[in-house]
Amino acid sequence: MQTISKKTISDVLLHNDVAVLTYTINYPYFTSTCGTDTTLAINQFYEIQSRQAEKYCREVLYAQAVKDAMYAKNNEFPFHSYEFFSDYVVTYNENCITSLYNDQYTYLGGAHGNTLRQSQTWDFQTGRQLQLTDFFSNATNLNDAIFNVIQHDISDRLKEAPASYFGDYPELIRGNFNINGFYLKHCGIVIYYQQYDIAPYASGIPEFFFPFENCKKETP
């Protein structure tokens, strides 16, 4: 079993005494009864990932924020401080299996920010990151089975909310499919797409639930 605590990296970066970038990066730290070495490796995975995100903030976003702040000042435009916020949600944590997703929100001073989602499902006994094919018995026809369900779900959703998906969604769900874009829940799997992949910004991150056998279908 895994016990999860939250670690945080955060800072406010200034330029000429003006806060141009704020970042907060939350990431999980695990203790587990399922394996010491595997737990150490998984913790290192999130530590490295978080430090890379911080480096991106300090070296890339900060330089861009400073440039925009100077331009705004020189042209007497209002400047909206940049923001980077990363947080995780644990969706399944039973026995030696833990599944979670991480949403990285970046605001660059425009009308709204953008969110990028990543997810992992871990077997703490082996240290292996589980794949989507581990949860489907018929891997040969996996993609066709997934796309058929997603296309049917979108068709139903469009009846209630027209224009909530792009008109060419049958092609987009195939072209933008990410085999790693899933996370585990108690009774099934959620497959998701990134913002703008198959739907307008207002639709958020589209999610589609695939229940396990003998489980009642639920809303993601």
mmCIF file of N, CA, C and O in Angstrom, residues 6-81:
data_model
loop_
_atom_site.group_PDB
_atom_site.id
_atom_site.type_symbol
_atom_site.label_atom_id
_atom_site.label_comp_id
_atom_site.label_asym_id
_atom_site.label_seq_id
_atom_site.Cartn_x
_atom_site.Cartn_y
_atom_site.Cartn_z
ATOM 1 N N LYS A 6 2.635 15.373 -0.155
ATOM 2 C CA LYS A 6 2.855 16.375 -1.198
ATOM 3 C C LYS A 6 4.120 17.174 -0.926
ATOM 4 O O LYS A 6 4.344 17.657 0.178
ATOM 5 N N LYS A 7 4.933 17.321 -1.971
ATOM 6 C CA LYS A 7 6.087 18.213 -1.928
ATOM 7 C C LYS A 7 5.822 19.391 -2.871
ATOM 8 O O LYS A 7 5.118 19.237 -3.873
ATOM 9 N N THR A 8 6.408 20.524 -2.538
ATOM 10 C CA THR A 8 6.144 21.738 -3.316
ATOM 11 C C THR A 8 7.415 22.526 -3.566
ATOM 12 O O THR A 8 8.245 22.690 -2.662
ATOM 13 N N ILE A 9 7.549 22.983 -4.808
ATOM 14 C CA ILE A 9 8.586 23.940 -5.194
ATOM 15 C C ILE A 9 7.866 25.193 -5.670
ATOM 16 O O ILE A 9 6.981 25.109 -6.526
ATOM 17 N N SER A 10 8.231 26.352 -5.131
ATOM 18 C CA SER A 10 7.540 27.572 -5.553
ATOM 19 C C SER A 10 8.466 28.775 -5.415
ATOM 20 O O SER A 10 9.409 28.766 -4.623
ATOM 21 N N ASP A 11 8.165 29.798 -6.182
ATOM 22 C CA ASP A 11 8.950 31.028 -6.115
ATOM 23 C C ASP A 11 8.203 32.129 -6.871
ATOM 24 O O ASP A 11 7.327 31.849 -7.705
ATOM 25 N N VAL A 12 8.565 33.367 -6.545
ATOM 26 C CA VAL A 12 8.087 34.540 -7.267
ATOM 27 C C VAL A 12 9.318 35.235 -7.831
ATOM 28 O O VAL A 12 10.205 35.646 -7.078
ATOM 29 N N LEU A 13 9.392 35.360 -9.147
ATOM 30 C CA LEU A 13 10.557 35.942 -9.799
ATOM 31 C C LEU A 13 10.275 37.395 -10.167
ATOM 32 O O LEU A 13 9.233 37.709 -10.755
ATOM 33 N N LEU A 14 11.213 38.262 -9.826
ATOM 34 C CA LEU A 14 11.043 39.698 -10.010
ATOM 35 C C LEU A 14 11.947 40.229 -11.117
ATOM 36 O O LEU A 14 13.004 39.663 -11.409
ATOM 37 N N HIS A 15 11.502 41.341 -11.685
ATOM 38 C CA HIS A 15 12.330 42.122 -12.598
ATOM 39 C C HIS A 15 12.046 43.595 -12.331
ATOM 40 O O HIS A 15 10.897 44.038 -12.447
ATOM 41 N N ASN A 16 13.069 44.317 -11.903
ATOM 42 C CA ASN A 16 12.884 45.721 -11.508
ATOM 43 C C ASN A 16 11.791 45.858 -10.457
ATOM 44 O O ASN A 16 10.924 46.732 -10.539
ATOM 45 N N ASP A 17 11.843 44.948 -9.478
ATOM 46 C CA ASP A 17 10.900 44.944 -8.348
ATOM 47 C C ASP A 17 9.460 44.643 -8.752
ATOM 48 O O ASP A 17 8.527 44.881 -7.967
ATOM 49 N N VAL A 18 9.268 44.143 -9.946
ATOM 50 C CA VAL A 18 7.930 43.746 -10.405
ATOM 51 C C VAL A 18 7.872 42.219 -10.507
ATOM 52 O O VAL A 18 8.775 41.597 -11.086
ATOM 53 N N ALA A 19 6.841 41.618 -9.935
ATOM 54 C CA ALA A 19 6.670 40.169 -10.034
ATOM 55 C C ALA A 19 6.230 39.818 -11.454
ATOM 56 O O ALA A 19 5.117 40.139 -11.859
ATOM 57 N N VAL A 20 7.111 39.180 -12.197
ATOM 58 C CA VAL A 20 6.785 38.856 -13.587
ATOM 59 C C VAL A 20 6.412 37.388 -13.764
ATOM 60 O O VAL A 20 5.784 37.022 -14.756
ATOM 61 N N LEU A 21 6.784 36.539 -12.793
ATOM 62 C CA LEU A 21 6.461 35.117 -12.911
ATOM 63 C C LEU A 21 6.325 34.500 -11.531
ATOM 64 O O LEU A 21 7.189 34.672 -10.666
ATOM 65 N N THR A 22 5.227 33.803 -11.342
ATOM 66 C CA THR A 22 5.007 33.010 -10.129
ATOM 67 C C THR A 22 4.853 31.552 -10.529
ATOM 68 O O THR A 22 4.104 31.247 -11.459
ATOM 69 N N TYR A 23 5.575 30.687 -9.846
ATOM 70 C CA TYR A 23 5.390 29.266 -10.145
ATOM 71 C C TYR A 23 5.224 28.450 -8.867
ATOM 72 O O TYR A 23 5.826 28.735 -7.840
ATOM 73 N N THR A 24 4.370 27.455 -8.966
ATOM 74 C CA THR A 24 4.139 26.491 -7.889
ATOM 75 C C THR A 24 4.078 25.109 -8.521
ATOM 76 O O THR A 24 3.270 24.875 -9.437
ATOM 77 N N ILE A 25 4.911 24.219 -8.047
ATOM 78 C CA ILE A 25 4.989 22.868 -8.596
ATOM 79 C C ILE A 25 4.781 21.884 -7.455
ATOM 80 O O ILE A 25 5.633 21.748 -6.568
ATOM 81 N N ASN A 26 3.650 21.235 -7.436
ATOM 82 C CA ASN A 26 3.361 20.194 -6.447
ATOM 83 C C ASN A 26 3.633 18.823 -7.049
ATOM 84 O O ASN A 26 3.267 18.570 -8.199
ATOM 85 N N TYR A 27 4.258 17.958 -6.285
ATOM 86 C CA TYR A 27 4.515 16.608 -6.791
ATOM 87 C C TYR A 27 4.457 15.601 -5.636
ATOM 88 O O TYR A 27 4.651 15.959 -4.474
ATOM 89 N N PRO A 28 4.176 14.336 -5.946
ATOM 90 C CA PRO A 28 3.968 13.345 -4.890
ATOM 91 C C PRO A 28 5.269 12.730 -4.381
ATOM 92 O O PRO A 28 6.259 12.619 -5.111
ATOM 93 N N TYR A 29 5.220 12.339 -3.117
ATOM 94 C CA TYR A 29 6.311 11.568 -2.517
ATOM 95 C C TYR A 29 5.678 10.341 -1.871
ATOM 96 O O TYR A 29 4.753 10.454 -1.066
ATOM 97 N N PHE A 30 6.176 9.167 -2.243
ATOM 98 C CA PHE A 30 5.551 7.912 -1.838
ATOM 99 C C PHE A 30 6.366 7.181 -0.774
ATOM 100 O O PHE A 30 7.601 7.178 -0.800
ATOM 101 N N THR A 31 5.653 6.540 0.125
ATOM 102 C CA THR A 31 6.198 5.450 0.918
ATOM 103 C C THR A 31 5.306 4.245 0.631
ATOM 104 O O THR A 31 4.095 4.406 0.420
ATOM 105 N N SER A 32 5.898 3.059 0.600
ATOM 106 C CA SER A 32 5.124 1.892 0.174
ATOM 107 C C SER A 32 5.617 0.636 0.870
ATOM 108 O O SER A 32 6.815 0.504 1.181
ATOM 109 N N THR A 33 4.709 -0.272 1.108
ATOM 110 C CA THR A 33 5.050 -1.578 1.675
ATOM 111 C C THR A 33 5.355 -2.593 0.570
ATOM 112 O O THR A 33 5.642 -3.739 0.851
ATOM 113 N N CYS A 34 5.317 -2.126 -0.686
ATOM 114 C CA CYS A 34 5.427 -3.053 -1.816
ATOM 115 C C CYS A 34 6.840 -3.161 -2.391
ATOM 116 O O CYS A 34 7.092 -4.017 -3.223
ATOM 117 N N GLY A 35 7.733 -2.286 -1.981
ATOM 118 C CA GLY A 35 9.099 -2.377 -2.506
ATOM 119 C C GLY A 35 9.877 -1.099 -2.259
ATOM 120 O O GLY A 35 9.472 -0.034 -2.705
ATOM 121 N N THR A 36 10.999 -1.226 -1.538
ATOM 122 C CA THR A 36 11.793 -0.044 -1.209
ATOM 123 C C THR A 36 12.495 0.532 -2.428
ATOM 124 O O THR A 36 12.461 1.741 -2.677
ATOM 125 N N ASP A 37 13.148 -0.334 -3.204
ATOM 126 C CA ASP A 37 13.903 0.139 -4.373
ATOM 127 C C ASP A 37 12.980 0.729 -5.436
ATOM 128 O O ASP A 37 13.315 1.750 -6.051
ATOM 129 N N THR A 38 11.859 0.073 -5.655
ATOM 130 C CA THR A 38 10.927 0.586 -6.674
ATOM 131 C C THR A 38 10.337 1.929 -6.246
ATOM 132 O O THR A 38 10.168 2.828 -7.074
ATOM 133 N N THR A 39 10.043 2.063 -4.962
ATOM 134 C CA THR A 39 9.507 3.327 -4.462
ATOM 135 C C THR A 39 10.528 4.444 -4.612
ATOM 136 O O THR A 39 10.193 5.573 -5.003
ATOM 137 N N LEU A 40 11.776 4.136 -4.333
ATOM 138 C CA LEU A 40 12.844 5.126 -4.498
ATOM 139 C C LEU A 40 12.928 5.591 -5.945
ATOM 140 O O LEU A 40 13.049 6.793 -6.218
ATOM 141 N N ALA A 41 12.849 4.651 -6.884
ATOM 142 C CA ALA A 41 12.935 4.995 -8.309
ATOM 143 C C ALA A 41 11.756 5.850 -8.752
ATOM 144 O O ALA A 41 11.917 6.804 -9.526
ATOM 145 N N ILE A 42 10.565 5.523 -8.261
ATOM 146 C CA ILE A 42 9.375 6.293 -8.628
ATOM 147 C C ILE A 42 9.446 7.697 -8.037
ATOM 148 O O ILE A 42 9.107 8.688 -8.694
ATOM 149 N N ASN A 43 9.920 7.809 -6.801
ATOM 150 C CA ASN A 43 10.099 9.141 -6.207
ATOM 151 C C ASN A 43 11.119 9.967 -6.985
ATOM 152 O O ASN A 43 10.939 11.176 -7.179
ATOM 153 N N GLN A 44 12.168 9.324 -7.449
ATOM 154 C CA GLN A 44 13.171 10.021 -8.248
ATOM 155 C C GLN A 44 12.574 10.512 -9.567
ATOM 156 O O GLN A 44 12.925 11.600 -10.049
ATOM 157 N N PHE A 45 11.675 9.722 -10.134
ATOM 158 C CA PHE A 45 10.998 10.113 -11.365
ATOM 159 C C PHE A 45 10.294 11.456 -11.192
ATOM 160 O O PHE A 45 10.433 12.370 -12.016
ATOM 161 N N TYR A 46 9.545 11.598 -10.087
ATOM 162 C CA TYR A 46 8.787 12.833 -9.882
ATOM 163 C C TYR A 46 9.685 13.984 -9.425
ATOM 164 O O TYR A 46 9.409 15.148 -9.749
ATOM 165 N N GLU A 47 10.741 13.674 -8.702
ATOM 166 C CA GLU A 47 11.695 14.706 -8.310
ATOM 167 C C GLU A 47 12.368 15.300 -9.544
ATOM 168 O O GLU A 47 12.454 16.532 -9.695
ATOM 169 N N ILE A 48 12.824 14.449 -10.442
ATOM 170 C CA ILE A 48 13.482 14.921 -11.671
ATOM 171 C C ILE A 48 12.506 15.693 -12.541
ATOM 172 O O ILE A 48 12.825 16.770 -13.073
ATOM 173 N N GLN A 49 11.300 15.163 -12.679
ATOM 174 C CA GLN A 49 10.284 15.825 -13.498
ATOM 175 C C GLN A 49 9.972 17.223 -12.961
ATOM 176 O O GLN A 49 9.852 18.186 -13.727
ATOM 177 N N SER A 50 9.890 17.350 -11.648
ATOM 178 C CA SER A 50 9.569 18.640 -11.031
ATOM 179 C C SER A 50 10.726 19.617 -11.166
ATOM 180 O O SER A 50 10.507 20.820 -11.399
ATOM 181 N N ARG A 51 11.952 19.147 -11.023
ATOM 182 C CA ARG A 51 13.111 20.033 -11.176
ATOM 183 C C ARG A 51 13.254 20.501 -12.625
ATOM 184 O O ARG A 51 13.680 21.635 -12.886
ATOM 185 N N GLN A 52 12.897 19.649 -13.551
ATOM 186 C CA GLN A 52 12.915 20.059 -14.956
ATOM 187 C C GLN A 52 11.871 21.135 -15.216
ATOM 188 O O GLN A 52 12.113 22.085 -15.976
ATOM 189 N N ALA A 53 10.699 20.999 -14.591
ATOM 190 C CA ALA A 53 9.652 22.019 -14.731
ATOM 191 C C ALA A 53 10.118 23.340 -14.127
ATOM 192 O O ALA A 53 9.880 24.418 -14.693
ATOM 193 N N GLU A 54 10.793 23.274 -12.978
ATOM 194 C CA GLU A 54 11.307 24.496 -12.366
ATOM 195 C C GLU A 54 12.361 25.149 -13.258
ATOM 196 O O GLU A 54 12.391 26.383 -13.411
ATOM 197 N N LYS A 55 13.230 24.342 -13.845
ATOM 198 C CA LYS A 55 14.250 24.881 -14.744
ATOM 199 C C LYS A 55 13.607 25.579 -15.939
ATOM 200 O O LYS A 55 14.058 26.661 -16.359
ATOM 201 N N TYR A 56 12.556 24.991 -16.464
ATOM 202 C CA TYR A 56 11.816 25.610 -17.571
ATOM 203 C C TYR A 56 11.254 26.959 -17.146
ATOM 204 O O TYR A 56 11.325 27.947 -17.900
ATOM 205 N N CYS A 57 10.710 27.037 -15.931
ATOM 206 C CA CYS A 57 10.163 28.301 -15.433
ATOM 207 C C CYS A 57 11.247 29.359 -15.312
ATOM 208 O O CYS A 57 11.075 30.498 -15.759
ATOM 209 N N ARG A 58 12.377 28.991 -14.715
ATOM 210 C CA ARG A 58 13.420 29.970 -14.401
ATOM 211 C C ARG A 58 14.225 30.388 -15.635
ATOM 212 O O ARG A 58 14.715 31.528 -15.699
ATOM 213 N N GLU A 59 14.364 29.474 -16.581
ATOM 214 C CA GLU A 59 15.224 29.777 -17.722
ATOM 215 C C GLU A 59 14.459 30.181 -18.984
ATOM 216 O O GLU A 59 14.975 30.969 -19.785
ATOM 217 N N VAL A 60 13.270 29.653 -19.168
ATOM 218 C CA VAL A 60 12.515 29.927 -20.392
ATOM 219 C C VAL A 60 11.385 30.920 -20.133
ATOM 220 O O VAL A 60 11.329 32.000 -20.737
ATOM 221 N N LEU A 61 10.483 30.569 -19.222
ATOM 222 C CA LEU A 61 9.335 31.439 -18.978
ATOM 223 C C LEU A 61 9.750 32.784 -18.399
ATOM 224 O O LEU A 61 9.178 33.823 -18.754
ATOM 225 N N TYR A 62 10.730 32.778 -17.504
ATOM 226 C CA TYR A 62 11.163 34.032 -16.897
ATOM 227 C C TYR A 62 11.713 34.999 -17.943
ATOM 228 O O TYR A 62 11.377 36.192 -17.945
ATOM 229 N N ALA A 63 12.556 34.493 -18.841
ATOM 230 C CA ALA A 63 13.116 35.346 -19.895
ATOM 231 C C ALA A 63 12.015 35.915 -20.775
ATOM 232 O O ALA A 63 12.044 37.097 -21.157
ATOM 233 N N GLN A 64 11.025 35.091 -21.081
ATOM 234 C CA GLN A 64 9.905 35.555 -21.907
ATOM 235 C C GLN A 64 9.064 36.583 -21.152
ATOM 236 O O GLN A 64 8.625 37.581 -21.728
ATOM 237 N N ALA A 65 8.857 36.349 -19.854
ATOM 238 C CA ALA A 65 8.069 37.279 -19.043
ATOM 239 C C ALA A 65 8.768 38.634 -18.932
ATOM 240 O O ALA A 65 8.114 39.693 -19.018
ATOM 241 N N VAL A 66 10.076 38.618 -18.734
ATOM 242 C CA VAL A 66 10.839 39.867 -18.650
ATOM 243 C C VAL A 66 10.725 40.644 -19.960
ATOM 244 O O VAL A 66 10.514 41.873 -19.968
ATOM 245 N N LYS A 67 10.869 39.957 -21.056
ATOM 246 C CA LYS A 67 10.769 40.601 -22.375
ATOM 247 C C LYS A 67 9.405 41.248 -22.556
ATOM 248 O O LYS A 67 9.304 42.402 -23.015
ATOM 249 N N ASP A 68 8.338 40.533 -22.183
ATOM 250 C CA ASP A 68 6.984 41.080 -22.325
ATOM 251 C C ASP A 68 6.754 42.245 -21.363
ATOM 252 O O ASP A 68 6.068 43.229 -21.705
ATOM 253 N N ALA A 69 7.316 42.153 -20.151
ATOM 254 C CA ALA A 69 7.151 43.218 -19.174
ATOM 255 C C ALA A 69 7.837 44.499 -19.649
ATOM 256 O O ALA A 69 7.285 45.606 -19.510
ATOM 257 N N MET A 70 9.023 44.372 -20.228
ATOM 258 C CA MET A 70 9.748 45.535 -20.728
ATOM 259 C C MET A 70 9.028 46.153 -21.923
ATOM 260 O O MET A 70 8.934 47.378 -22.043
ATOM 261 N N TYR A 71 8.498 45.290 -22.782
ATOM 262 C CA TYR A 71 7.754 45.791 -23.937
ATOM 263 C C TYR A 71 6.509 46.548 -23.488
ATOM 264 O O TYR A 71 6.182 47.624 -24.011
ATOM 265 N N ALA A 72 5.810 45.985 -22.505
ATOM 266 C CA ALA A 72 4.590 46.619 -21.999
ATOM 267 C C ALA A 72 4.916 47.972 -21.375
ATOM 268 O O ALA A 72 4.195 48.962 -21.586
ATOM 269 N N LYS A 73 6.004 48.036 -20.615
ATOM 270 C CA LYS A 73 6.389 49.299 -19.978
ATOM 271 C C LYS A 73 6.774 50.354 -21.015
ATOM 272 O O LYS A 73 6.350 51.511 -20.930
ATOM 273 N N ASN A 74 7.550 49.949 -22.003
ATOM 274 C CA ASN A 74 8.006 50.893 -23.025
ATOM 275 C C ASN A 74 6.863 51.423 -23.877
ATOM 276 O O ASN A 74 6.945 52.533 -24.418
ATOM 277 N N ASN A 75 5.816 50.627 -24.007
ATOM 278 C CA ASN A 75 4.686 51.026 -24.845
ATOM 279 C C ASN A 75 3.455 51.412 -24.027
ATOM 280 O O ASN A 75 2.370 51.580 -24.588
ATOM 281 N N GLU A 76 3.649 51.502 -22.694
ATOM 282 C CA GLU A 76 2.586 51.910 -21.781
ATOM 283 C C GLU A 76 1.367 50.992 -21.881
ATOM 284 O O GLU A 76 0.218 51.444 -21.869
ATOM 285 N N PHE A 77 1.662 49.696 -21.987
ATOM 286 C CA PHE A 77 0.615 48.688 -21.961
ATOM 287 C C PHE A 77 0.559 48.071 -20.565
ATOM 288 O O PHE A 77 1.574 48.016 -19.866
ATOM 289 N N PRO A 78 -0.602 47.564 -20.172
ATOM 290 C CA PRO A 78 -0.657 46.824 -18.899
ATOM 291 C C PRO A 78 0.068 45.477 -19.048
ATOM 292 O O PRO A 78 0.020 44.850 -20.114
ATOM 293 N N PHE A 79 0.744 45.067 -18.002
ATOM 294 C CA PHE A 79 1.436 43.766 -18.011
ATOM 295 C C PHE A 79 0.782 42.849 -17.003
ATOM 296 O O PHE A 79 0.578 43.217 -15.837
ATOM 297 N N HIS A 80 0.456 41.646 -17.455
ATOM 298 C CA HIS A 80 -0.131 40.634 -16.583
ATOM 299 C C HIS A 80 0.927 39.578 -16.270
ATOM 300 O O HIS A 80 1.482 38.953 -17.170
ATOM 301 N N SER A 81 1.202 39.415 -15.011
ATOM 302 C CA SER A 81 2.252 38.506 -14.572
ATOM 303 C C SER A 81 2.015 37.085 -15.063
ATOM 304 O O SER A 81 0.874 36.602 -15.075
#
